[in-house]
PDB file of N, CA and C in Angstrom:
ATOM      1  N   MET A   1      89.995 127.314 232.058  1.00  0.00           N
ATOM      2  CA  MET A   1      89.706 127.896 233.365  1.00  0.00           C
ATOM      3  C   MET A   1      89.477 129.400 233.217  1.00  0.00           C
ATOM      4  N   ALA A   2      88.468 129.869 233.886  1.00  0.00           N
ATOM      5  CA  ALA A   2      88.118 131.285 233.813  1.00  0.00           C
ATOM      6  C   ALA A   2      89.149 132.122 234.561  1.00  0.00           C
ATOM      7  N   GLN A   3      89.321 133.347 234.078  1.00  0.00           N
ATOM      8  CA  GLN A   3      90.167 134.327 234.761  1.00  0.00           C
ATOM      9  C   GLN A   3      89.283 135.494 235.159  1.00  0.00           C
ATOM     10  N   TYR A   4      89.497 135.985 236.355  1.00  0.00           N
ATOM     11  CA  TYR A   4      88.707 137.098 236.848  1.00  0.00           C
ATOM     12  C   TYR A   4      89.621 138.283 237.151  1.00  0.00           C
ATOM     13  N   PHE A   5      89.072 139.476 236.928  1.00  0.00           N
ATOM     14  CA  PHE A   5      89.839 140.703 237.131  1.00  0.00           C
ATOM     15  C   PHE A   5      89.024 141.666 237.984  1.00  0.00           C
ATOM     16  N   ASN A   6      89.706 142.342 238.905  1.00  0.00           N
ATOM     17  CA  ASN A   6      89.118 143.429 239.686  1.00  0.00           C
ATOM     18  C   ASN A   6      89.300 144.707 238.883  1.00  0.00           C
ATOM     19  N   VAL A   7      88.200 145.341 238.536  1.00  0.00           N
ATOM     20  CA  VAL A   7      88.256 146.601 237.795  1.00  0.00           C
ATOM     21  C   VAL A   7      87.650 147.676 238.682  1.00  0.00           C
ATOM     22  N   LYS A   8      88.441 148.698 239.000  1.00  0.00           N
ATOM     23  CA  LYS A   8      87.973 149.792 239.844  1.00  0.00           C
ATOM     24  C   LYS A   8      87.607 150.984 238.971  1.00  0.00           C
ATOM     25  N   VAL A   9      86.405 151.483 239.190  1.00  0.00           N
ATOM     26  CA  VAL A   9      85.865 152.575 238.383  1.00  0.00           C
ATOM     27  C   VAL A   9      85.500 153.729 239.305  1.00  0.00           C
ATOM     28  N   GLN A  10      85.837 154.935 238.871  1.00  0.00           N
ATOM     29  CA  GLN A  10      85.494 156.131 239.637  1.00  0.00           C
ATOM     30  C   GLN A  10      84.383 156.875 238.897  1.00  0.00           C
ATOM     31  N   PHE A  11      83.284 157.112 239.610  1.00  0.00           N
ATOM     32  CA  PHE A  11      82.144 157.837 239.063  1.00  0.00           C
ATOM     33  C   PHE A  11      82.119 159.236 239.645  1.00  0.00           C
ATOM     34  N   THR A  12      81.603 160.183 238.890  1.00  0.00           N
ATOM     35  CA  THR A  12      81.346 161.534 239.378  1.00  0.00           C
ATOM     36  C   THR A  12      79.842 161.625 239.592  1.00  0.00           C
ATOM     37  N   VAL A  13      79.439 161.833 240.844  1.00  0.00           N
ATOM     38  CA  VAL A  13      78.019 161.897 241.176  1.00  0.00           C
ATOM     39  C   VAL A  13      77.722 163.224 241.864  1.00  0.00           C
ATOM     40  N   GLU A  14      76.485 163.651 241.729  1.00  0.00           N
ATOM     41  CA  GLU A  14      76.064 164.892 242.379  1.00  0.00           C
ATOM     42  C   GLU A  14      75.355 164.555 243.682  1.00  0.00           C
ATOM     43  N   VAL A  15      75.837 165.123 244.776  1.00  0.00           N
ATOM     44  CA  VAL A  15      75.236 164.929 246.098  1.00  0.00           C
ATOM     45  C   VAL A  15      75.002 166.297 246.700  1.00  0.00           C
ATOM     46  N   ASN A  16      73.739 166.608 246.957  1.00  0.00           N
ATOM     47  CA  ASN A  16      73.366 167.907 247.532  1.00  0.00           C
ATOM     48  C   ASN A  16      73.939 169.071 246.727  1.00  0.00           C
ATOM     49  N   GLY A  17      73.903 168.955 245.412  1.00  0.00           N
ATOM     50  CA  GLY A  17      74.376 170.028 244.549  1.00  0.00           C
ATOM     51  C   GLY A  17      75.880 170.091 244.358  1.00  0.00           C
ATOM     52  N   LYS A  18      76.616 169.175 244.975  1.00  0.00           N
ATOM     53  CA  LYS A  18      78.078 169.153 244.848  1.00  0.00           C
ATOM     54  C   LYS A  18      78.509 167.892 244.113  1.00  0.00           C
ATOM     55  N   LEU A  19      79.534 168.014 243.290  1.00  0.00           N
ATOM     56  CA  LEU A  19      80.076 166.853 242.596  1.00  0.00           C
ATOM     57  C   LEU A  19      81.044 166.111 243.509  1.00  0.00           C
ATOM     58  N   LYS A  20      80.839 164.811 243.608  1.00  0.00           N
ATOM     59  CA  LYS A  20      81.693 163.973 244.450  1.00  0.00           C
ATOM     60  C   LYS A  20      82.166 162.776 243.635  1.00  0.00           C
ATOM     61  N   LYS A  21      83.287 162.210 244.059  1.00  0.00           N
ATOM     62  CA  LYS A  21      83.835 161.014 243.432  1.00  0.00           C
ATOM     63  C   LYS A  21      83.380 159.792 244.225  1.00  0.00           C
ATOM     64  N   GLN A  22      82.977 158.752 243.511  1.00  0.00           N
ATOM     65  CA  GLN A  22      82.562 157.508 244.136  1.00  0.00           C
ATOM     66  C   GLN A  22      83.283 156.361 243.437  1.00  0.00           C
ATOM     67  N   ASN A  23      83.951 155.507 244.202  1.00  0.00           N
ATOM     68  CA  ASN A  23      84.692 154.376 243.646  1.00  0.00           C
ATOM     69  C   ASN A  23      83.886 153.094 243.804  1.00  0.00           C
ATOM     70  N   ILE A  24      83.775 152.340 242.705  1.00  0.00           N
ATOM     71  CA  ILE A  24      83.044 151.078 242.689  1.00  0.00           C
ATOM     72  C   ILE A  24      83.963 150.018 242.072  1.00  0.00           C
ATOM     73  N   ALA A  25      83.952 148.815 242.653  1.00  0.00           N
ATOM     74  CA  ALA A  25      84.763 147.707 242.140  1.00  0.00           C
ATOM     75  C   ALA A  25      83.856 146.715 241.406  1.00  0.00           C
ATOM     76  N   TYR A  26      84.336 146.217 240.279  1.00  0.00           N
ATOM     77  CA  TYR A  26      83.630 145.220 239.486  1.00  0.00           C
ATOM     78  C   TYR A  26      84.518 143.996 239.338  1.00  0.00           C
ATOM     79  N   LEU A  27      83.911 142.819 239.367  1.00  0.00           N
ATOM     80  CA  LEU A  27      84.612 141.570 239.106  1.00  0.00           C
ATOM     81  C   LEU A  27      84.232 141.151 237.698  1.00  0.00           C
ATOM     82  N   VAL A  28      85.243 141.026 236.820  1.00  0.00           N
ATOM     83  CA  VAL A  28      84.997 140.797 235.399  1.00  0.00           C
ATOM     84  C   VAL A  28      85.669 139.502 234.957  1.00  0.00           C
ATOM     85  N   ASP A  29      84.928 138.686 234.233  1.00  0.00           N
ATOM     86  CA  ASP A  29      85.453 137.464 233.630  1.00  0.00           C
ATOM     87  C   ASP A  29      86.027 137.861 232.272  1.00  0.00           C
ATOM     88  N   ALA A  30      87.346 137.735 232.110  1.00  0.00           N
ATOM     89  CA  ALA A  30      88.005 138.134 230.867  1.00  0.00           C
ATOM     90  C   ALA A  30      89.303 137.354 230.707  1.00  0.00           C
ATOM     91  N   MET A  31      89.929 137.488 229.548  1.00  0.00           N
ATOM     92  CA  MET A  31      91.181 136.791 229.263  1.00  0.00           C
ATOM     93  C   MET A  31      92.414 137.643 229.562  1.00  0.00           C
ATOM     94  N   SER A  32      92.218 138.979 229.674  1.00  0.00           N
ATOM     95  CA  SER A  32      93.344 139.877 229.928  1.00  0.00           C
ATOM     96  C   SER A  32      92.838 141.142 230.612  1.00  0.00           C
ATOM     97  N   VAL A  33      93.774 141.910 231.133  1.00  0.00           N
ATOM     98  CA  VAL A  33      93.425 143.189 231.757  1.00  0.00           C
ATOM     99  C   VAL A  33      92.756 144.109 230.740  1.00  0.00           C
ATOM    100  N   THR A  34      93.305 144.143 229.540  1.00  0.00           N
ATOM    101  CA  THR A  34      92.754 145.008 228.489  1.00  0.00           C
ATOM    102  C   THR A  34      91.312 144.632 228.173  1.00  0.00           C
ATOM    103  N   GLU A  35      91.048 143.330 228.060  1.00  0.00           N
ATOM    104  CA  GLU A  35      89.688 142.878 227.783  1.00  0.00           C
ATOM    105  C   GLU A  35      88.768 143.212 228.952  1.00  0.00           C
ATOM    106  N   ALA A  36      89.238 143.063 230.172  1.00  0.00           N
ATOM    107  CA  ALA A  36      88.429 143.380 231.353  1.00  0.00           C
ATOM    108  C   ALA A  36      88.043 144.857 231.367  1.00  0.00           C
ATOM    109  N   GLU A  37      89.005 145.722 231.063  1.00  0.00           N
ATOM    110  CA  GLU A  37      88.712 147.158 231.005  1.00  0.00           C
ATOM    111  C   GLU A  37      87.690 147.455 229.911  1.00  0.00           C
ATOM    112  N   ALA A  38      87.893 146.879 228.733  1.00  0.00           N
ATOM    113  CA  ALA A  38      86.990 147.129 227.598  1.00  0.00           C
ATOM    114  C   ALA A  38      85.578 146.616 227.897  1.00  0.00           C
ATOM    115  N   ARG A  39      85.472 145.447 228.497  1.00  0.00           N
ATOM    116  CA  ARG A  39      84.159 144.897 228.825  1.00  0.00           C
ATOM    117  C   ARG A  39      83.454 145.747 229.872  1.00  0.00           C
ATOM    118  N   THR A  40      84.200 146.292 230.812  1.00  0.00           N
ATOM    119  CA  THR A  40      83.615 147.153 231.840  1.00  0.00           C
ATOM    120  C   THR A  40      83.082 148.438 231.223  1.00  0.00           C
ATOM    121  N   VAL A  41      83.867 149.060 230.353  1.00  0.00           N
ATOM    122  CA  VAL A  41      83.426 150.289 229.680  1.00  0.00           C
ATOM    123  C   VAL A  41      82.188 150.011 228.836  1.00  0.00           C
ATOM    124  N   GLU A  42      82.194 148.909 228.097  1.00  0.00           N
ATOM    125  CA  GLU A  42      81.051 148.533 227.262  1.00  0.00           C
ATOM    126  C   GLU A  42      79.802 148.327 228.125  1.00  0.00           C
ATOM    127  N   TYR A  43      79.962 147.632 229.244  1.00  0.00           N
ATOM    128  CA  TYR A  43      78.845 147.378 230.154  1.00  0.00           C
ATOM    129  C   TYR A  43      78.285 148.688 230.717  1.00  0.00           C
ATOM    130  N   LEU A  44      79.163 149.560 231.194  1.00  0.00           N
ATOM    131  CA  LEU A  44      78.703 150.821 231.794  1.00  0.00           C
ATOM    132  C   LEU A  44      78.042 151.725 230.761  1.00  0.00           C
ATOM    133  N   ASN A  45      78.580 151.772 229.551  1.00  0.00           N
ATOM    134  CA  ASN A  45      77.944 152.558 228.487  1.00  0.00           C
ATOM    135  C   ASN A  45      76.547 152.022 228.179  1.00  0.00           C
ATOM    136  N   ALA A  46      76.399 150.689 228.156  1.00  0.00           N
ATOM    137  CA  ALA A  46      75.098 150.079 227.896  1.00  0.00           C
ATOM    138  C   ALA A  46      74.104 150.381 229.017  1.00  0.00           C
ATOM    139  N   GLN A  47      74.618 150.614 230.238  1.00  0.00           N
ATOM    140  CA  GLN A  47      73.776 150.961 231.385  1.00  0.00           C
ATOM    141  C   GLN A  47      73.421 152.448 231.404  1.00  0.00           C
ATOM    142  N   GLY A  48      73.974 153.210 230.454  1.00  0.00           N
ATOM    143  CA  GLY A  48      73.680 154.636 230.371  1.00  0.00           C
ATOM    144  C   GLY A  48      74.602 155.524 231.188  1.00  0.00           C
ATOM    145  N   GLU A  49      75.649 154.937 231.758  1.00  0.00           N
ATOM    146  CA  GLU A  49      76.607 155.730 232.539  1.00  0.00           C
ATOM    147  C   GLU A  49      77.460 156.569 231.590  1.00  0.00           C
ATOM    148  N   GLN A  50      77.757 157.809 232.009  1.00  0.00           N
ATOM    149  CA  GLN A  50      78.556 158.692 231.164  1.00  0.00           C
ATOM    150  C   GLN A  50      79.759 159.273 231.894  1.00  0.00           C
ATOM    151  N   GLU A  51      79.610 159.575 233.154  1.00  0.00           N
ATOM    152  CA  GLU A  51      80.670 160.214 233.922  1.00  0.00           C
ATOM    153  C   GLU A  51      81.423 159.184 234.760  1.00  0.00           C
ATOM    154  N   PHE A  52      82.387 158.500 234.152  1.00  0.00           N
ATOM    155  CA  PHE A  52      83.172 157.521 234.891  1.00  0.00           C
ATOM    156  C   PHE A  52      84.557 157.398 234.268  1.00  0.00           C
ATOM    157  N   GLU A  53      85.470 156.844 235.059  1.00  0.00           N
ATOM    158  CA  GLU A  53      86.840 156.603 234.598  1.00  0.00           C
ATOM    159  C   GLU A  53      87.328 155.291 235.208  1.00  0.00           C
ATOM    160  N   VAL A  54      87.851 154.408 234.363  1.00  0.00           N
ATOM    161  CA  VAL A  54      88.456 153.181 234.873  1.00  0.00           C
ATOM    162  C   VAL A  54      89.785 153.566 235.505  1.00  0.00           C
ATOM    163  N   LYS A  55      89.904 153.307 236.819  1.00  0.00           N
ATOM    164  CA  LYS A  55      91.101 153.713 237.554  1.00  0.00           C
ATOM    165  C   LYS A  55      92.165 152.620 237.589  1.00  0.00           C
ATOM    166  N   SER A  56      91.746 151.351 237.643  1.00  0.00           N
ATOM    167  CA  SER A  56      92.723 150.268 237.673  1.00  0.00           C
ATOM    168  C   SER A  56      92.050 148.952 237.336  1.00  0.00           C
ATOM    169  N   ALA A  57      92.872 147.998 236.942  1.00  0.00           N
ATOM    170  CA  ALA A  57      92.407 146.635 236.691  1.00  0.00           C
ATOM    171  C   ALA A  57      93.558 145.697 237.025  1.00  0.00           C
ATOM    172  N   SER A  58      93.229 144.621 237.739  1.00  0.00           N
ATOM    173  CA  SER A  58      94.261 143.658 238.102  1.00  0.00           C
ATOM    174  C   SER A  58      93.638 142.275 238.210  1.00  0.00           C
ATOM    175  N   GLU A  59      94.475 141.260 238.043  1.00  0.00           N
ATOM    176  CA  GLU A  59      93.984 139.897 238.122  1.00  0.00           C
ATOM    177  C   GLU A  59      93.538 139.592 239.556  1.00  0.00           C
ATOM    178  N   ALA A  60      92.369 138.982 239.669  1.00  0.00           N
ATOM    179  CA  ALA A  60      91.830 138.619 240.982  1.00  0.00           C
ATOM    180  C   ALA A  60      92.344 137.240 241.365  1.00  0.00           C
ATOM    181  N   LYS A  61      92.506 137.018 242.637  1.00  0.00           N
ATOM    182  CA  LYS A  61      92.968 135.729 243.149  1.00  0.00           C
ATOM    183  C   LYS A  61      91.761 134.834 243.458  1.00  0.00           C
ATOM    184  N   ILE A  62      90.837 134.766 242.520  1.00  0.00           N
ATOM    185  CA  ILE A  62      89.624 133.978 242.692  1.00  0.00           C
ATOM    186  C   ILE A  62      89.710 132.761 241.784  1.00  0.00           C
ATOM    187  N   ALA A  63      89.543 131.592 242.350  1.00  0.00           N
ATOM    188  CA  ALA A  63      89.645 130.357 241.580  1.00  0.00           C
ATOM    189  C   ALA A  63      88.381 130.108 240.766  1.00  0.00           C
ATOM    190  N   GLU A  64      87.231 130.337 241.382  1.00  0.00           N
ATOM    191  CA  GLU A  64      85.977 130.034 240.709  1.00  0.00           C
ATOM    192  C   GLU A  64      84.839 130.769 241.392  1.00  0.00           C
ATOM    193  N   VAL A  65      83.830 131.127 240.620  1.00  0.00           N
ATOM    194  CA  VAL A  65      82.625 131.752 241.150  1.00  0.00           C
ATOM    195  C   VAL A  65      81.545 130.681 241.192  1.00  0.00           C
ATOM    196  N   ILE A  66      80.955 130.474 242.347  1.00  0.00           N
ATOM    197  CA  ILE A  66      79.897 129.492 242.507  1.00  0.00           C
ATOM    198  C   ILE A  66      78.577 130.238 242.510  1.00  0.00           C
ATOM    199  N   LEU A  67      77.770 130.017 241.487  1.00  0.00           N
ATOM    200  CA  LEU A  67      76.510 130.726 241.330  1.00  0.00           C
ATOM    201  C   LEU A  67      75.386 129.980 242.036  1.00  0.00           C
ATOM    202  N   ALA A  68      74.418 130.727 242.514  1.00  0.00           N
ATOM    203  CA  ALA A  68      73.247 130.133 243.161  1.00  0.00           C
ATOM    204  C   ALA A  68      72.375 129.484 242.093  1.00  0.00           C
ATOM    205  N   THR A  69      71.711 128.399 242.467  1.00  0.00           N
ATOM    206  CA  THR A  69      70.785 127.752 241.551  1.00  0.00           C
ATOM    207  C   THR A  69      69.395 128.340 241.762  1.00  0.00           C
ATOM    208  N   GLU A  70      68.496 128.044 240.846  1.00  0.00           N
ATOM    209  CA  GLU A  70      67.138 128.572 240.968  1.00  0.00           C
ATOM    210  C   GLU A  70      66.425 128.036 242.201  1.00  0.00           C
ATOM    211  N   ALA A  71      66.804 126.858 242.682  1.00  0.00           N
ATOM    212  CA  ALA A  71      66.158 126.259 243.844  1.00  0.00           C
ATOM    213  C   ALA A  71      66.516 126.986 245.134  1.00  0.00           C
ATOM    214  N   GLU A  72      67.601 127.731 245.160  1.00  0.00           N
ATOM    215  CA  GLU A  72      68.036 128.399 246.391  1.00  0.00           C
ATOM    216  C   GLU A  72      67.326 129.704 246.609  1.00  0.00           C
TER     217      GLU A  72
END
């Protein structure tokens, strides 16, 4: 059975010449909190993100993710 984790990441973004903090939540399929954090960092680095900090990670109370099929 899959385990899902909520990983909260804080980004530093520039808005109108000022630096602001923006919080984004990610749902990660992983076996542990440590793996969820590592996978999130790896994903964001691959996306070219540089200014971010993982603020928290916790197990999600999600039983299963139901994905849309191509017909939908």
